[in-house]
PDB file of C-alpha atoms in Angstrom:
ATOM      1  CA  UNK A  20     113.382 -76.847  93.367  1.00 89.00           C
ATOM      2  CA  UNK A  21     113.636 -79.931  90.755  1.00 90.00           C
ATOM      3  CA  UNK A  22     115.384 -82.359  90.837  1.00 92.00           C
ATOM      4  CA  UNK A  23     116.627 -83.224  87.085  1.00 92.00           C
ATOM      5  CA  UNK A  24     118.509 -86.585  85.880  1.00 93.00           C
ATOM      6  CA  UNK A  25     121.481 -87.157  83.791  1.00 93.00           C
ATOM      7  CA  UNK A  26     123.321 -89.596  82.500  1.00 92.00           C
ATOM      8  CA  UNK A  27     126.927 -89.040  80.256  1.00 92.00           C
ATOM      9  CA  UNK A  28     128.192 -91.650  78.788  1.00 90.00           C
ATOM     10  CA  UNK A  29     131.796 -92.163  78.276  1.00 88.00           C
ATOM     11  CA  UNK A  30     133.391 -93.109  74.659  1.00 82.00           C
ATOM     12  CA  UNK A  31     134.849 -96.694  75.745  1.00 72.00           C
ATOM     13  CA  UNK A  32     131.114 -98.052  76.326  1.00 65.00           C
ATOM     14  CA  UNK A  33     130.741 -97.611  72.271  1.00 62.00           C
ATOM     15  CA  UNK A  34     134.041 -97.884  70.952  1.00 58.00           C
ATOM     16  CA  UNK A  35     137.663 -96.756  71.995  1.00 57.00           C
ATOM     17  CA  UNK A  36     139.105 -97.800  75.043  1.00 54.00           C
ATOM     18  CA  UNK A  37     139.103 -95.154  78.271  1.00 56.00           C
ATOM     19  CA  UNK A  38     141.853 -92.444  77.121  1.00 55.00           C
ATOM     20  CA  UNK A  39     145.486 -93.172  78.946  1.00 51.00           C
ATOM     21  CA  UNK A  40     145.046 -92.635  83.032  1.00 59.00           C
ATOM     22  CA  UNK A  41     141.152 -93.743  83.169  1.00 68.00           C
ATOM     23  CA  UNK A  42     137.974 -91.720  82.860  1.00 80.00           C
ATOM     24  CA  UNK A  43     136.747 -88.359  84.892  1.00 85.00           C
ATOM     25  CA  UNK A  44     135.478 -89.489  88.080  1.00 89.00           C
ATOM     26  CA  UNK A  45     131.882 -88.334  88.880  1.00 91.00           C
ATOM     27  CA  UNK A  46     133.416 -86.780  92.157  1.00 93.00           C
ATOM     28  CA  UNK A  47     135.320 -84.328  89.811  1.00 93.00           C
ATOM     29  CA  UNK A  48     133.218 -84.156  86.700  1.00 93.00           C
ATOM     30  CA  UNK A  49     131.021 -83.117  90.005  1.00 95.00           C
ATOM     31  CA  UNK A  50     133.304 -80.419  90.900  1.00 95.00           C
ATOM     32  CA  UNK A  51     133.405 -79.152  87.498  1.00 94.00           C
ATOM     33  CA  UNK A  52     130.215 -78.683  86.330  1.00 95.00           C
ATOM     34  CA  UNK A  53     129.749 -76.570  89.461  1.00 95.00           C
ATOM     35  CA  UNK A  54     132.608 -74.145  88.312  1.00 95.00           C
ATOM     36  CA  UNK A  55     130.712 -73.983  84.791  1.00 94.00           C
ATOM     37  CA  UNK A  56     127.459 -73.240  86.472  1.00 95.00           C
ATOM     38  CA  UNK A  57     126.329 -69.641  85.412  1.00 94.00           C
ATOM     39  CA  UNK A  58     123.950 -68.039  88.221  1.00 94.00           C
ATOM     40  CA  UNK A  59     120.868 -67.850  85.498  1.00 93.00           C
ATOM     41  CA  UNK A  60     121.509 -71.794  85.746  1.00 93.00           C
ATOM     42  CA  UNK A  61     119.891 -71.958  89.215  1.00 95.00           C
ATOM     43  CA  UNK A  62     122.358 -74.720  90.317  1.00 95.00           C
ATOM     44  CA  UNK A  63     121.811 -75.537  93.697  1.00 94.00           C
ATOM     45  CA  UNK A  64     123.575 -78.786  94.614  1.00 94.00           C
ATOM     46  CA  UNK A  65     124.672 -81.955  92.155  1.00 95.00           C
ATOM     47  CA  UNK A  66     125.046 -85.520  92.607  1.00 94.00           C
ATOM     48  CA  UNK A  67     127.494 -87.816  90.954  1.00 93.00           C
ATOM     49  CA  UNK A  68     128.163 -91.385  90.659  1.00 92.00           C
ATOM     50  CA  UNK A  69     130.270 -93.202  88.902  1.00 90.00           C
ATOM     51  CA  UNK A  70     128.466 -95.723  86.209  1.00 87.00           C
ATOM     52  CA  UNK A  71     129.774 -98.174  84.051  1.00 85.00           C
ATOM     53  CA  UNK A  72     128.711 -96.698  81.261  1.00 86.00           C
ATOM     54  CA  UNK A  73     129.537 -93.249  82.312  1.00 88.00           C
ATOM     55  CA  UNK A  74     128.385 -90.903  85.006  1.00 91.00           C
ATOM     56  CA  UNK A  75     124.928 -90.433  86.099  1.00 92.00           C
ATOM     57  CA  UNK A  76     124.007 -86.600  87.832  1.00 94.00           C
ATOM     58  CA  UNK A  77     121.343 -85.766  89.727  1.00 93.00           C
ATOM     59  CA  UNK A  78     120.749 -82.073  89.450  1.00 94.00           C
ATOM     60  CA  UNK A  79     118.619 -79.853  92.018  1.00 94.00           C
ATOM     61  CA  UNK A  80     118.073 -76.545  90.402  1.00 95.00           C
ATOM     62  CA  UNK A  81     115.585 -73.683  91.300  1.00 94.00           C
ATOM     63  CA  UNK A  82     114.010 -72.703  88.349  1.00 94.00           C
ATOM     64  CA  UNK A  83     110.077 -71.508  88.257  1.00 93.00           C
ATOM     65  CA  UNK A  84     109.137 -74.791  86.000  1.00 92.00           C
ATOM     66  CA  UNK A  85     110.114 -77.781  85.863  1.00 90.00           C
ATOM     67  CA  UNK A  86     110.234 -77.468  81.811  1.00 91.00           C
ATOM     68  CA  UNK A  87     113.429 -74.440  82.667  1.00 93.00           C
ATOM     69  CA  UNK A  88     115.254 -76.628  85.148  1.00 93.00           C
ATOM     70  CA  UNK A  89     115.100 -79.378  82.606  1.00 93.00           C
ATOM     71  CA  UNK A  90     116.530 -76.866  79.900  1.00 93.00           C
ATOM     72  CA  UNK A  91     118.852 -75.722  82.559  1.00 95.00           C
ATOM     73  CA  UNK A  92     120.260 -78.740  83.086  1.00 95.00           C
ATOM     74  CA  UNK A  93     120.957 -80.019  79.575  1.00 94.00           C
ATOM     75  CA  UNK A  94     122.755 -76.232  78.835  1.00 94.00           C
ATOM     76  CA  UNK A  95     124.491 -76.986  81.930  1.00 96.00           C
ATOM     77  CA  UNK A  96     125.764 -80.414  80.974  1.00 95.00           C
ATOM     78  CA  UNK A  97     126.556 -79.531  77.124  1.00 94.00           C
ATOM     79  CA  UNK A  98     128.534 -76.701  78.111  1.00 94.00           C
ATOM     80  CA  UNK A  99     130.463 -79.497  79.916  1.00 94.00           C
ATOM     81  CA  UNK A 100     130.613 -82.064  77.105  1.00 93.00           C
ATOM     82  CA  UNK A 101     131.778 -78.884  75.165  1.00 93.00           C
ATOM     83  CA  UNK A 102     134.597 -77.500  77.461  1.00 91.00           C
ATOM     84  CA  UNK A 103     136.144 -80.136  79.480  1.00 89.00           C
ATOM     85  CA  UNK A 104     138.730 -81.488  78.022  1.00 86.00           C
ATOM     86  CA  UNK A 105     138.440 -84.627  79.951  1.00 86.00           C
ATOM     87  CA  UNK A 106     135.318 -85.248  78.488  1.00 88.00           C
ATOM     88  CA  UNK A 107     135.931 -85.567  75.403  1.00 85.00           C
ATOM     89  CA  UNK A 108     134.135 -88.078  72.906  1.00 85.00           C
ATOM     90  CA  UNK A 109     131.590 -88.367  76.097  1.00 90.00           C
ATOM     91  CA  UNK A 110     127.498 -87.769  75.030  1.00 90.00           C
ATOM     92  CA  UNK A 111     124.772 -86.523  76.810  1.00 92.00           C
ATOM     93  CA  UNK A 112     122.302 -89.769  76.658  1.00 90.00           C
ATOM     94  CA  UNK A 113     119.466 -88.121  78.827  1.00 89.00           C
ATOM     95  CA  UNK A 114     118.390 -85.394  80.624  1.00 90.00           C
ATOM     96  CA  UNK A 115     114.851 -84.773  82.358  1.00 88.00           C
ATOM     97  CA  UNK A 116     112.737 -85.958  85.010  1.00 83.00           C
ATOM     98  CA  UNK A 117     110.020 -89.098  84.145  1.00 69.00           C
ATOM     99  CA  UNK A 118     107.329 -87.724  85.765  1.00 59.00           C
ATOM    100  CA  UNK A 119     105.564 -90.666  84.867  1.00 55.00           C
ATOM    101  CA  UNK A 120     107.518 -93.341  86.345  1.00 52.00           C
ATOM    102  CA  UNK A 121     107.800 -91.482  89.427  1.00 53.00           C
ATOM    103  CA  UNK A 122     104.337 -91.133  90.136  1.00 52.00           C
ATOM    104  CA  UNK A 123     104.216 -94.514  89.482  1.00 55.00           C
ATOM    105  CA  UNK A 124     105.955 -95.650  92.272  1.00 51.00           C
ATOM    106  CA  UNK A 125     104.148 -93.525  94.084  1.00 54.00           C
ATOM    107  CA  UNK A 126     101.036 -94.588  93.279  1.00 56.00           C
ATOM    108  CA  UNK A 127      99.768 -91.389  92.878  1.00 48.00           C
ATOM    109  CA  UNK A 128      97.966 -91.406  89.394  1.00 47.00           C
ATOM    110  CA  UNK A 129      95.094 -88.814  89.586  1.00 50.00           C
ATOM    111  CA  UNK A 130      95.486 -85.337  88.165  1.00 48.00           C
ATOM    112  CA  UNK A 131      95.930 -83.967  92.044  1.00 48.00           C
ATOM    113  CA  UNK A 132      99.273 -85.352  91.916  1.00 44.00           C
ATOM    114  CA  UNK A 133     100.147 -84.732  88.493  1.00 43.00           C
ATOM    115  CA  UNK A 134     101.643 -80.687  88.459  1.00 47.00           C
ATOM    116  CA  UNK A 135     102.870 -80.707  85.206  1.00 44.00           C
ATOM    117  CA  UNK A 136      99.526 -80.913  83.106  1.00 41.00           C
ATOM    118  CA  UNK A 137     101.549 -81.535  80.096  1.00 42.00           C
ATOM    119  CA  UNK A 138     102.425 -85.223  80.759  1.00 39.00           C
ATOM    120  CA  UNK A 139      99.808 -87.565  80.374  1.00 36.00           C
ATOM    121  CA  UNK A 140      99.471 -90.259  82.663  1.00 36.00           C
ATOM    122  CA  UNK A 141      98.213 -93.634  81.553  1.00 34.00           C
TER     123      UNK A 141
END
């Protein structure tokens, strides 16, 4: 299982104020996504908090790689940004894992820790 990050941010941080009755809150937008999840998405749990530039997920999905949950989790999020209607003029900002910067805190750079070859670690 991987966990995945997202943030969304909402149109007010750039421009236009929130639309009339306030933003989605991440407890719905939450609730949501998990309705939208296809099984293919491997969806096992999401977290949401609220942001004040938006909502930031964390998404656990079983997927064999990390490289399909990440995929996963952007189709996952789009399809949101694309069907919710209370999400409109919202944007996807990120969406991955930094594999780097968690290691980091770990303090575990040798290529032991490191099982996703493809990042480099400096």
């Amino acid at each position: 299982m991987y966990l995945i990050n997202a943030r969304l941010r909402a149109p007010e941080t750039e421009g236009p104020p929130a639309p009339p009755g306030g933003r989605m809150p991440a407890r719905e937008l939450r609730s949501l996504l998990l309705a939208l999840a296809e099984p293919d998405d491997g969806i096992e749990h999401i977290y949401s908090e609220d942001h004040p530039a938006g909502i930031h997920l964390g998404l656990f999905i079983r997927r064999p790689t990390l490289d399909e949950s990440e995929d996963a989790a952007a189709r996952l999020c789009l399809r949101g940004l694309r069907g919710l209607p209370g999400l409109a003029g919202w944007s996807l900002v990120s969406c991955g894992t930094d594999l780097e910067l968690a290691l980091g805190r770990l303090g575990a750079f040798d290529e032991e820790a490191c099982q996703r070859p493809a990042i480099a670690v400096r």
